[in-house]
Coordinates of C-alpha atoms in Angstrom, one line a residue:
M893 CA 73.3 48.8 111.8
K894 CA 72.4 46.7 109.5
S895 CA 69.3 46.2 107.1
A896 CA 67.9 43.4 104.2
V897 CA 65.6 43.1 102.1
E898 CA 63.9 39.6 101.8
T899 CA 60.8 39.5 99.3
L900 CA 57.3 38.5 99.8
S901 CA 55.6 39.3 96.8
P902 CA 56.3 41.6 93.8
T903 CA 54.2 44.5 96.2
R904 CA 55.6 43.5 99.8
V905 CA 58.9 43.4 102.1
K906 CA 60.5 42.7 105.3
L907 CA 62.9 43.9 106.5
N908 CA 65.1 42.6 108.3
V909 CA 67.1 45.2 110.7
E910 CA 70.4 44.1 113.1
V911 CA 70.8 47.5 115.5
P912 CA 74.0 47.2 117.7
F913 CA 74.6 48.4 121.2
E914 CA 76.4 51.2 120.0
E915 CA 74.1 53.2 117.5
L916 CA 71.0 51.7 120.2
K917 CA 73.2 54.0 123.3
P918 CA 72.7 57.2 122.4
S919 CA 68.7 56.3 122.2
I920 CA 69.3 55.0 125.9
D921 CA 71.0 58.3 127.4
E922 CA 68.3 60.0 125.7
A923 CA 65.8 57.5 127.7
Y924 CA 68.0 58.0 131.0
K925 CA 67.4 62.1 130.4
T926 CA 63.6 61.7 129.8
I927 CA 63.0 59.4 132.7
A928 CA 64.9 61.8 135.3
T929 CA 62.5 64.4 134.8
Q930 CA 59.7 62.0 135.4
V931 CA 61.1 61.0 138.5
Q932 CA 61.8 62.3 142.0
V933 CA 64.5 61.7 144.1
P934 CA 65.3 63.4 147.2
G935 CA 68.1 65.1 147.5
F936 CA 68.3 65.5 143.8
R937 CA 67.3 67.8 141.3
K938 CA 64.1 66.9 138.8
G939 CA 66.7 65.7 135.3
K940 CA 69.9 65.3 138.4
V941 CA 69.0 61.8 139.1
P942 CA 71.9 59.3 138.5
Q943 CA 70.7 56.5 136.0
Q944 CA 72.3 54.0 139.2
L945 CA 69.9 55.3 141.0
I946 CA 66.7 55.3 137.8
D947 CA 67.7 51.5 137.4
Q948 CA 66.5 51.2 141.1
R949 CA 63.9 53.1 140.7
V950 CA 62.5 51.4 137.3
G951 CA 63.8 49.0 136.5
R952 CA 67.2 48.6 133.8
G953 CA 64.3 47.3 131.4
Y954 CA 62.3 49.7 131.6
V955 CA 64.6 52.1 130.7
I956 CA 65.3 50.2 127.3
E957 CA 61.8 49.8 126.2
T958 CA 61.5 53.3 126.2
A959 CA 64.8 53.6 124.3
I960 CA 63.9 51.3 122.0
N961 CA 60.3 52.9 121.3
D962 CA 61.5 56.5 121.1
G963 CA 64.3 55.3 118.1
L964 CA 62.2 52.8 116.8
N965 CA 60.7 55.1 114.1
G966 CA 64.2 56.2 113.1
F967 CA 66.0 52.5 113.2
Y968 CA 63.1 51.4 110.4
Q969 CA 63.0 55.4 108.3
S970 CA 67.3 54.3 107.9
A971 CA 66.6 51.0 107.0
V972 CA 64.3 52.4 104.6
Q973 CA 66.3 54.8 103.0
E974 CA 69.4 51.8 102.8
T975 CA 67.2 49.5 101.2
G976 CA 65.6 52.5 99.2
I977 CA 62.8 50.7 99.4
R978 CA 58.9 52.8 98.7
P979 CA 57.0 51.7 100.8
L980 CA 52.9 52.8 100.8
S981 CA 51.2 50.4 104.0
R982 CA 51.1 50.4 108.1
P983 CA 54.1 49.2 108.9
E984 CA 54.4 45.9 110.4
V985 CA 56.6 45.5 113.4
E986 CA 58.6 42.6 115.4
I987 CA 60.7 43.0 118.1
T988 CA 62.6 39.4 117.7
E989 CA 65.9 40.1 120.4
V990 CA 66.2 43.3 123.1
P991 CA 69.8 43.5 124.6
D992 CA 69.9 41.9 127.8
P993 CA 69.5 45.1 130.7
S994 CA 71.4 42.9 132.6
K995 CA 74.5 43.9 130.7
K996 CA 76.2 46.7 128.9
D997 CA 76.1 45.2 125.2
G998 CA 73.4 43.4 123.1
Q999 CA 71.7 44.2 119.9
L1000 CA 68.2 45.1 119.2
T1001 CA 66.3 43.2 116.3
F1002 CA 63.6 43.6 114.1
T1003 CA 61.3 42.8 111.3
V1004 CA 58.7 44.5 109.2
E1005 CA 56.4 43.8 107.2
L1006 CA 55.1 46.4 104.5
D1007 CA 53.6 47.2 101.3
I1008 CA 55.4 48.8 98.8
R1009 CA 55.4 50.0 95.1
P1010 CA 56.6 47.5 92.4
E1011 CA 59.0 47.9 90.2
I1012 CA 58.0 47.8 86.7
E1013 CA 60.3 47.6 83.6
L1014 CA 58.8 50.0 80.7
P1015 CA 58.5 48.2 77.4
D1016 CA 58.9 50.7 74.1
Y1017 CA 56.9 52.9 74.1
K1018 CA 58.2 55.2 71.7
G1019 CA 56.7 54.4 68.3
L1020 CA 53.3 53.1 70.3
E1021 CA 50.3 53.7 67.1
V1022 CA 47.0 54.8 68.2
T1023 CA 44.8 56.0 65.7
V1024 CA 41.4 58.4 66.6
E1025 CA 38.4 59.5 65.4
P1026 CA 39.2 61.9 62.5
V1027 CA 37.5 65.7 63.1
E1028 CA 36.4 68.3 61.3
A1029 CA 34.3 71.6 62.6
S1030 CA 31.8 72.1 60.7
D1031 CA 29.2 75.0 59.4
E1032 CA 27.2 73.5 63.1
D1033 CA 30.1 73.9 65.3
V1034 CA 30.4 77.7 64.2
Q1035 CA 26.6 78.5 64.0
K1036 CA 26.4 76.6 67.7
A1037 CA 29.1 78.8 69.1
M1038 CA 27.3 81.7 67.3
D1039 CA 24.7 81.2 69.4
E1040 CA 25.5 80.8 73.1
L1041 CA 27.8 84.1 72.3
R1042 CA 24.4 85.2 71.6
G1043 CA 22.4 83.7 74.5
R1044 CA 24.8 85.2 76.4
F1045 CA 23.8 88.7 75.0
G1046 CA 20.3 87.7 75.1
T1047 CA 17.0 89.5 76.0
L1048 CA 14.0 87.6 78.3
T1049 CA 10.7 88.2 77.3
A1050 CA 7.8 87.5 79.2
V1051 CA 4.8 85.5 76.7
D1052 CA 1.0 84.6 77.2
R1053 CA 0.8 81.4 76.2
P1054 CA 1.4 77.3 77.4
S1055 CA 5.4 76.6 77.7
K1056 CA 7.8 74.9 75.7
D1057 CA 12.2 73.8 75.6
G1058 CA 13.6 76.4 76.1
D1059 CA 11.8 78.8 77.2
F1060 CA 12.4 80.9 80.6
L1061 CA 10.3 80.4 83.7
T1062 CA 9.3 82.0 87.3
I1063 CA 8.0 79.0 89.3
D1064 CA 7.4 78.0 93.1
L1065 CA 7.8 74.7 94.3
T1066 CA 6.5 72.3 97.0
A1067 CA 7.3 69.0 98.0
S1068 CA 5.6 66.8 100.2
V1069 CA 6.4 62.9 101.8
D1070 CA 3.7 61.1 102.2
G1071 CA 1.2 63.6 102.5
E1072 CA 2.9 66.2 104.7
E1073 CA 4.7 69.0 103.8
V1074 CA 8.3 69.1 103.8
D1075 CA 10.3 71.6 101.9
S1076 CA 9.6 74.6 99.3
A1077 CA 10.6 77.9 97.2
Q1078 CA 9.2 80.7 96.0
D1079 CA 10.4 82.7 92.7
L1080 CA 13.0 80.5 91.0
S1081 CA 14.4 80.7 87.7
Y1082 CA 14.5 77.1 85.2
Q1083 CA 13.9 77.0 81.6
I1084 CA 13.1 74.1 80.2
G1085 CA 15.5 71.6 79.0
S1086 CA 18.4 72.2 81.3
G1087 CA 17.2 69.2 83.3
T1088 CA 19.2 70.9 86.6
M1089 CA 16.2 70.4 89.1
L1090 CA 14.4 67.4 89.7
E1091 CA 14.3 64.6 88.0
G1092 CA 10.3 64.9 85.9
M1093 CA 10.4 68.6 86.3
D1094 CA 11.0 69.4 82.3
E1095 CA 7.7 67.1 81.5
A1096 CA 5.5 68.8 84.2
V1097 CA 5.7 72.6 83.1
T1098 CA 6.0 71.8 79.8
G1099 CA 3.1 72.9 78.5
L1100 CA 1.6 75.2 81.5
S1101 CA 1.3 78.6 80.9
A1102 CA 1.5 81.1 83.5
D1103 CA -0.8 80.7 87.0
E1104 CA -1.0 77.3 85.8
D1105 CA 0.1 74.0 87.9
A1106 CA 0.7 70.0 87.7
T1107 CA 2.5 67.9 90.3
F1108 CA 4.4 65.5 89.8
E1109 CA 6.2 62.2 91.9
T1110 CA 9.8 62.7 92.1
K1111 CA 13.0 61.9 93.4
L1112 CA 14.1 64.8 96.3
A1113 CA 18.4 65.3 95.4
G1114 CA 19.5 67.1 98.9
G1115 CA 18.1 67.9 102.2
E1116 CA 17.2 65.9 105.4
H1117 CA 14.9 63.8 103.1
A1118 CA 17.1 63.3 100.3
G1119 CA 16.4 60.0 98.2
S1120 CA 13.0 60.2 99.2
D1121 CA 10.0 59.7 97.0
A1122 CA 7.6 63.3 96.9
Q1123 CA 5.0 64.3 95.8
V1124 CA 6.5 67.7 94.4
K1125 CA 3.5 70.5 92.9
V1126 CA 4.9 73.6 90.1
L1127 CA 3.5 76.3 90.0
V1128 CA 4.3 78.5 86.6
K1129 CA 4.2 82.0 87.7
A1130 CA 5.9 83.0 84.6
V1131 CA 6.5 82.8 80.8
K1132 CA 9.8 84.2 78.8
E1133 CA 11.3 83.6 75.7
R1134 CA 15.2 84.6 74.6
E1135 CA 15.4 87.1 71.5
L1136 CA 18.3 86.7 70.2
P1137 CA 19.8 89.3 69.1
E1138 CA 20.7 89.5 65.4
V1139 CA 24.6 88.7 63.9
D1140 CA 25.5 91.9 62.6
D1141 CA 28.5 94.5 62.6
E1142 CA 27.1 95.8 65.9
F1143 CA 26.5 92.5 67.0
A1144 CA 29.8 92.1 66.8
Q1145 CA 31.3 95.8 68.6
L1146 CA 29.3 94.6 71.2
A1147 CA 30.3 90.8 71.6
S1148 CA 33.4 90.7 70.7
E1149 CA 37.1 92.4 70.6
F1150 CA 36.1 92.2 66.2
D1151 CA 34.8 94.8 64.0
T1152 CA 33.0 92.8 62.1
A1153 CA 30.5 89.9 61.6
E1154 CA 32.4 88.5 58.9
E1155 CA 35.9 88.8 61.6
L1156 CA 34.3 87.5 64.4
R1157 CA 32.4 84.4 62.1
S1158 CA 36.1 83.8 61.2
D1159 CA 37.1 83.4 64.8
L1160 CA 34.8 81.2 65.8
A1161 CA 35.4 79.3 62.9
K1162 CA 39.3 79.2 64.1
Q1163 CA 38.1 78.2 67.8
A1164 CA 36.0 75.1 66.6
S1165 CA 38.9 73.3 64.6
E1166 CA 41.5 73.9 68.0
S1167 CA 38.5 72.7 70.3
K1168 CA 38.6 69.6 67.4
L1169 CA 41.8 69.4 67.8
M1170 CA 41.7 69.4 71.5
D1171 CA 39.5 66.3 71.5
Q1172 CA 41.4 64.8 69.2
G1173 CA 44.2 65.0 71.3
V1174 CA 42.7 64.0 74.4
E1175 CA 41.2 60.7 72.7
A1176 CA 44.9 60.9 71.4
R1177 CA 46.7 60.8 74.3
D1178 CA 44.1 58.5 76.5
K1179 CA 44.2 55.3 73.7
V1180 CA 48.3 56.2 74.5
L1181 CA 47.5 55.4 78.1
D1182 CA 45.8 51.9 77.1
K1183 CA 48.2 50.9 75.2
L1184 CA 51.7 51.6 77.7
V1185 CA 48.6 50.1 80.4
E1186 CA 48.1 47.1 78.6
L1187 CA 52.1 47.4 77.8
V1188 CA 52.6 46.9 81.4
A1189 CA 52.4 44.1 84.6
V1190 CA 51.9 46.4 87.5
P1191 CA 51.3 44.4 90.2
V1192 CA 48.3 46.2 93.4
P1193 CA 48.8 46.2 96.2
E1194 CA 45.6 44.9 98.5
S1195 CA 46.2 47.5 101.3
V1196 CA 46.1 50.7 98.6
I1197 CA 42.7 49.4 97.7
E1198 CA 41.7 48.3 100.6
E1199 CA 42.0 51.3 102.1
Q1200 CA 40.6 54.1 99.3
L1201 CA 37.1 51.9 99.5
E1202 CA 37.6 52.3 103.4
Q1203 CA 37.8 56.3 102.6
H1204 CA 35.3 55.6 99.9
F1205 CA 32.4 53.9 101.4
N1206 CA 33.0 55.0 105.5
G1207 CA 34.8 58.4 104.5
E1208 CA 33.2 61.6 106.4
N1209 CA 31.6 62.2 103.3
A1210 CA 30.0 58.9 103.4
H1211 CA 27.1 59.2 105.7
S1212 CA 25.3 62.2 102.9
A1213 CA 25.9 60.1 99.3
G1214 CA 23.2 57.9 100.1
E1215 CA 21.9 54.7 100.4
D1216 CA 22.8 53.3 97.3
H1217 CA 26.4 54.0 98.0
D1218 CA 27.8 51.4 99.5
T1219 CA 26.5 48.7 96.7
E1220 CA 28.6 44.9 95.2
E1221 CA 28.8 47.1 91.7
H1222 CA 29.9 50.7 93.3
R1223 CA 32.3 48.7 95.5
A1224 CA 33.6 47.0 92.4
E1225 CA 33.8 50.1 90.2
V1226 CA 36.2 51.9 93.0
R1227 CA 37.9 49.0 92.9
T1228 CA 38.6 48.8 89.2
N1229 CA 39.2 52.7 89.8
T1230 CA 41.4 51.9 91.9
E1231 CA 44.0 49.9 90.4
R1232 CA 44.3 51.5 87.2
A1233 CA 44.8 55.0 88.9
F1234 CA 47.7 52.8 90.1
Q1235 CA 48.7 51.8 87.7
N1236 CA 48.4 54.8 85.8
E1237 CA 50.4 56.1 88.4
V1238 CA 53.2 54.0 88.2
I1239 CA 54.0 53.7 85.4
L1240 CA 54.4 57.8 84.4
D1241 CA 56.3 57.8 87.4
A1242 CA 58.8 55.1 85.6
V1243 CA 58.6 57.7 82.1
A1244 CA 59.3 60.5 84.2
E1245 CA 62.5 59.1 86.1
K1246 CA 63.9 57.0 82.0
E1247 CA 62.9 61.0 80.6
E1248 CA 65.1 62.7 83.2
V1249 CA 61.1 64.3 83.6
G1250 CA 61.8 68.4 85.6
V1251 CA 58.7 70.6 87.1
S1252 CA 59.9 74.0 86.7
Q1253 CA 58.7 76.5 89.0
S1254 CA 56.4 78.0 86.8
E1255 CA 54.7 75.3 86.0
L1256 CA 53.8 74.8 88.9
I1257 CA 52.4 77.9 89.1
D1258 CA 49.5 77.6 85.8
Y1259 CA 49.6 74.2 87.6
I1260 CA 48.0 75.8 91.1
V1261 CA 46.3 78.4 89.1
S1262 CA 44.3 76.5 86.6
T1263 CA 43.6 74.0 90.2
A1264 CA 42.0 76.5 92.5
G1265 CA 39.6 77.8 90.5
Q1266 CA 38.1 74.3 90.4
Y1267 CA 38.3 74.6 93.7
G1268 CA 36.4 78.6 94.2
M1269 CA 39.4 79.6 95.6
E1270 CA 42.5 82.2 95.1
P1271 CA 45.7 81.0 94.3
N1272 CA 47.0 82.6 96.6
Q1273 CA 44.9 80.6 98.9
F1274 CA 45.2 77.2 97.1
A1275 CA 48.7 77.6 97.3
Q1276 CA 48.7 78.5 101.3
M1277 CA 47.0 75.7 101.5
L1278 CA 48.8 72.9 100.0
D1279 CA 52.1 73.8 102.2
Q1280 CA 49.7 73.5 105.0
S1281 CA 48.2 70.5 104.5
G1282 CA 51.8 69.0 103.5
Q1283 CA 50.7 68.2 99.4
V1284 CA 52.9 69.9 97.5
P1285 CA 55.3 67.1 96.3
M1286 CA 51.6 65.3 95.5
I1287 CA 51.1 68.8 93.8
V1288 CA 54.9 68.2 91.6
G1289 CA 54.1 64.4 90.9
E1290 CA 50.8 65.1 88.7
V1291 CA 52.4 68.0 86.7
R1292 CA 55.3 65.9 87.2
R1293 CA 53.1 62.5 85.6
R1294 CA 51.1 64.7 83.4
K1295 CA 54.3 65.6 81.8
A1296 CA 55.3 62.7 81.0
L1297 CA 52.4 61.1 79.1
A1298 CA 52.3 63.8 77.2
K1299 CA 56.5 62.7 75.8
V1300 CA 55.1 59.8 75.6
L1301 CA 52.3 61.0 73.3
Q1302 CA 54.7 63.1 71.5
Y1303 CA 56.6 60.3 70.5
A1304 CA 53.8 58.4 69.4
A1305 CA 52.3 57.5 66.1
V1306 CA 48.7 59.0 65.5
T1307 CA 46.8 58.5 62.2
D1308 CA 42.9 58.9 62.1
T1309 CA 40.6 56.3 60.7
T1310 CA 40.5 57.4 57.3
G1311 CA 44.5 56.7 57.8
A1312 CA 45.6 60.4 57.9
T1313 CA 48.3 61.4 59.7
I1314 CA 47.4 63.8 62.8
D1315 CA 49.0 66.7 63.4
L1316 CA 49.2 67.0 67.4
T1317 CA 51.9 69.8 67.4
E1318 CA 48.9 72.3 69.5
F1319 CA 48.4 69.8 71.4
V1320 CA 51.0 68.0 72.6
R1321 CA 54.4 71.5 73.7
P1322 CA 57.1 70.0 75.1
A1323 CA 58.7 70.9 77.7
G1324 CA 62.4 72.0 77.8
D1325 CA 65.3 70.3 79.2
D1326 CA 65.8 73.4 81.9
A1327 CA 63.2 72.3 84.1
E1328 CA 64.2 73.3 87.6
T1329 CA 62.2 70.5 90.6
I1330 CA 60.8 71.6 93.3
N1331 CA 60.1 70.1 96.2
A1332 CA 57.9 71.5 99.0
E1333 CA 61.0 73.3 100.8
D1334 CA 60.1 76.1 97.9
L1335 CA 56.0 76.4 98.2
E1336 CA 56.9 79.6 100.0
T1337 CA 58.5 81.2 96.6
E1338 CA 55.8 79.6 94.6
Q1339 CA 53.7 81.6 97.2
D1340 CA 55.6 85.1 96.3
T1341 CA 55.0 84.1 92.4
V1342 CA 51.1 83.5 92.6
E1343 CA 50.6 86.4 94.5
D1344 CA 52.5 88.4 91.7
T1345 CA 50.4 86.9 89.5
Q1346 CA 46.9 87.5 90.5
A1347 CA 48.6 90.9 90.4
G1348 CA 48.2 90.7 87.4
E1349 CA 50.6 90.5 85.6
T1350 CA 51.2 87.1 84.0
A1351 CA 48.9 85.1 84.1
E1352 CA 44.2 85.4 83.5
T1353 CA 41.9 84.0 86.0
P1354 CA 41.0 80.5 85.2
A1355 CA 37.8 80.0 84.4
E1356 CA 39.1 83.1 81.3
A1357 CA 43.3 81.5 80.6
P1358 CA 43.6 80.1 76.7
A1359 CA 44.6 77.1 76.5
D1360 CA 48.1 77.9 75.3
A1361 CA 48.6 79.9 79.4
E1362 CA 48.9 76.7 80.9
A1363 CA 51.8 74.2 81.2
P1364 CA 53.5 72.8 79.0
A1365 CA 52.6 69.4 77.7
E1366 CA 49.0 70.3 80.2
A1367 CA 47.1 69.6 78.7
A1368 CA 48.2 66.5 76.8
A1369 CA 48.8 65.1 80.0
E1370 CA 45.6 65.9 81.4
A1371 CA 44.0 63.7 84.3
P1372 CA 46.1 60.4 83.9
V1373 CA 43.0 58.5 84.8
E1374 CA 42.7 58.9 88.6
T1375 CA 39.0 58.8 89.0
E1376 CA 40.0 57.8 93.3
S1377 CA 44.0 58.6 94.2
A1378 CA 46.0 55.8 95.1
G1379 CA 49.2 54.7 96.0
T1380 CA 50.9 58.0 97.4
E1381 CA 53.8 57.1 98.7
A1382 CA 54.7 57.4 102.4
A1383 CA 55.2 61.1 104.1
D1384 CA 56.5 60.0 108.0
A1385 CA 57.5 56.3 108.7
D1386 CA 55.7 55.9 112.1
E1387 CA 52.5 57.0 110.3
A1388 CA 53.8 54.9 106.9
P1389 CA 52.8 55.0 104.6
Q1390 CA 49.6 57.9 104.7
K1391 CA 48.8 59.5 101.7
A1392 CA 49.2 63.1 101.3
A1393 CA 45.8 63.6 100.3
K1394 CA 42.7 63.1 98.1
K1395 CA 43.8 64.0 94.7
A1396 CA 41.1 66.4 92.7
P1397 CA 40.6 65.2 89.9
A1398 CA 41.8 67.1 86.6
K1399 CA 39.0 68.7 84.0
K1400 CA 39.6 68.4 80.7
A1401 CA 41.0 72.5 79.9
P1402 CA 38.6 74.9 79.1
A1403 CA 39.1 75.6 74.7
K1404 CA 40.1 79.3 74.1
K1405 CA 36.6 81.2 73.5
A1406 CA 35.7 84.0 72.1
A1407 CA 37.4 87.1 73.1
A1408 CA 33.9 88.1 74.3
K1409 CA 33.1 90.8 76.4
K1410 CA 30.6 91.2 79.6
P1411 CA 27.2 90.9 78.3
A1412 CA 25.0 93.7 80.3
A1413 CA 22.8 91.5 83.1
E1414 CA 20.2 90.2 81.8

């Protein structure tokens, strides 16, 4: 088989493929066997009909057509492998020549047009200079952390006065649209100022005492009337204020692993500093990635953008997004995010290849454990879902890109606006050189490891895991600005190329929390 690539644009090519009769013949023989099981000829059992009789019954042209249809995907796959292109869109195939049915020779020729991942030339990314804001944990930061900890152990006490910001209310809600009641709820708990319910709620309830009510206008956020203008009546049934415990040695022993309030405050100060460094590291990471994108021209295939627009605005969840979902401004935003996500992916993959970045089994497990919590799933359940949906290669690629970005950040020269050099050693933890590359076949082993992890030997739950429990360099390379996924490689050529799945936007790694004990229920 011969295949040649004709470049149509930086992101689109035409494959010219020639399949000689000798290579097509196995497919023709298989076609005869298949058709032999489908036709009935007196005197012959199914599957035993001679080829000459099949030619008489259905025609040799039909046999060749069947052979081509059944074998075309394999020939396309071989051409992709031979030429080394990386498909990004569904192939557009045109058959230009088929063997003459009346002869025993000839060849199959066809062309394929498709979008491919562009090849890029990386700049010298070592020593990129970025400037970040200076950060330093203040007494206010420490006090805020202390107050948050005190709040976990606070008690609610009913008060006989008008409500104010920060109070906890017990309320009933009744919503009406055009004078007709459409929804109601009783005995809801709400903290004034939290903004967790309807817009306009805080203004309506502030100043109300127990057994007083108010009505306000708002847009409903959920249900069959989501987005509708409604009149909401709120009845305050109780007003409670939270009493915080005093910060003393007794509180320190109750709320943490420390014996004294001084030790607790010192630990909170340390954590506040680590959190500030994390914020500074995230800023530096994002700016390094911005510089990389500025230095490298990455053309984006229109098919990648169109696919993402289709998924975002016409996918299964689009109908519940509201009437203001599909707007010109929102489409422009999705287009921009898709282009940037694709550029990030191509650049970081190129960095990973140049730096020979690998992904170890432990790093993949750490990623699965931390990501499972974002979806409210057990790690082993999440790993099985990844395996069944064929998303393991995508996950390996994501971890690899995170490590590649961390590598670039490790090389960068980071200073703050005062000129001070920023040491991000604790933020960027480069992986070792012995990383073992993971592929889809390794998932069963990974699941076994996750099960051991769940048994409590190697990792904490995602909500409680400290920052240093993440995969090496994962915090530094967190989510390379992938609001919408784009540009993943094809898995099957006949459906090529489809993205394995929508990527989960990674979340910022939580800073290590105080070693606080679980508070008693309020």
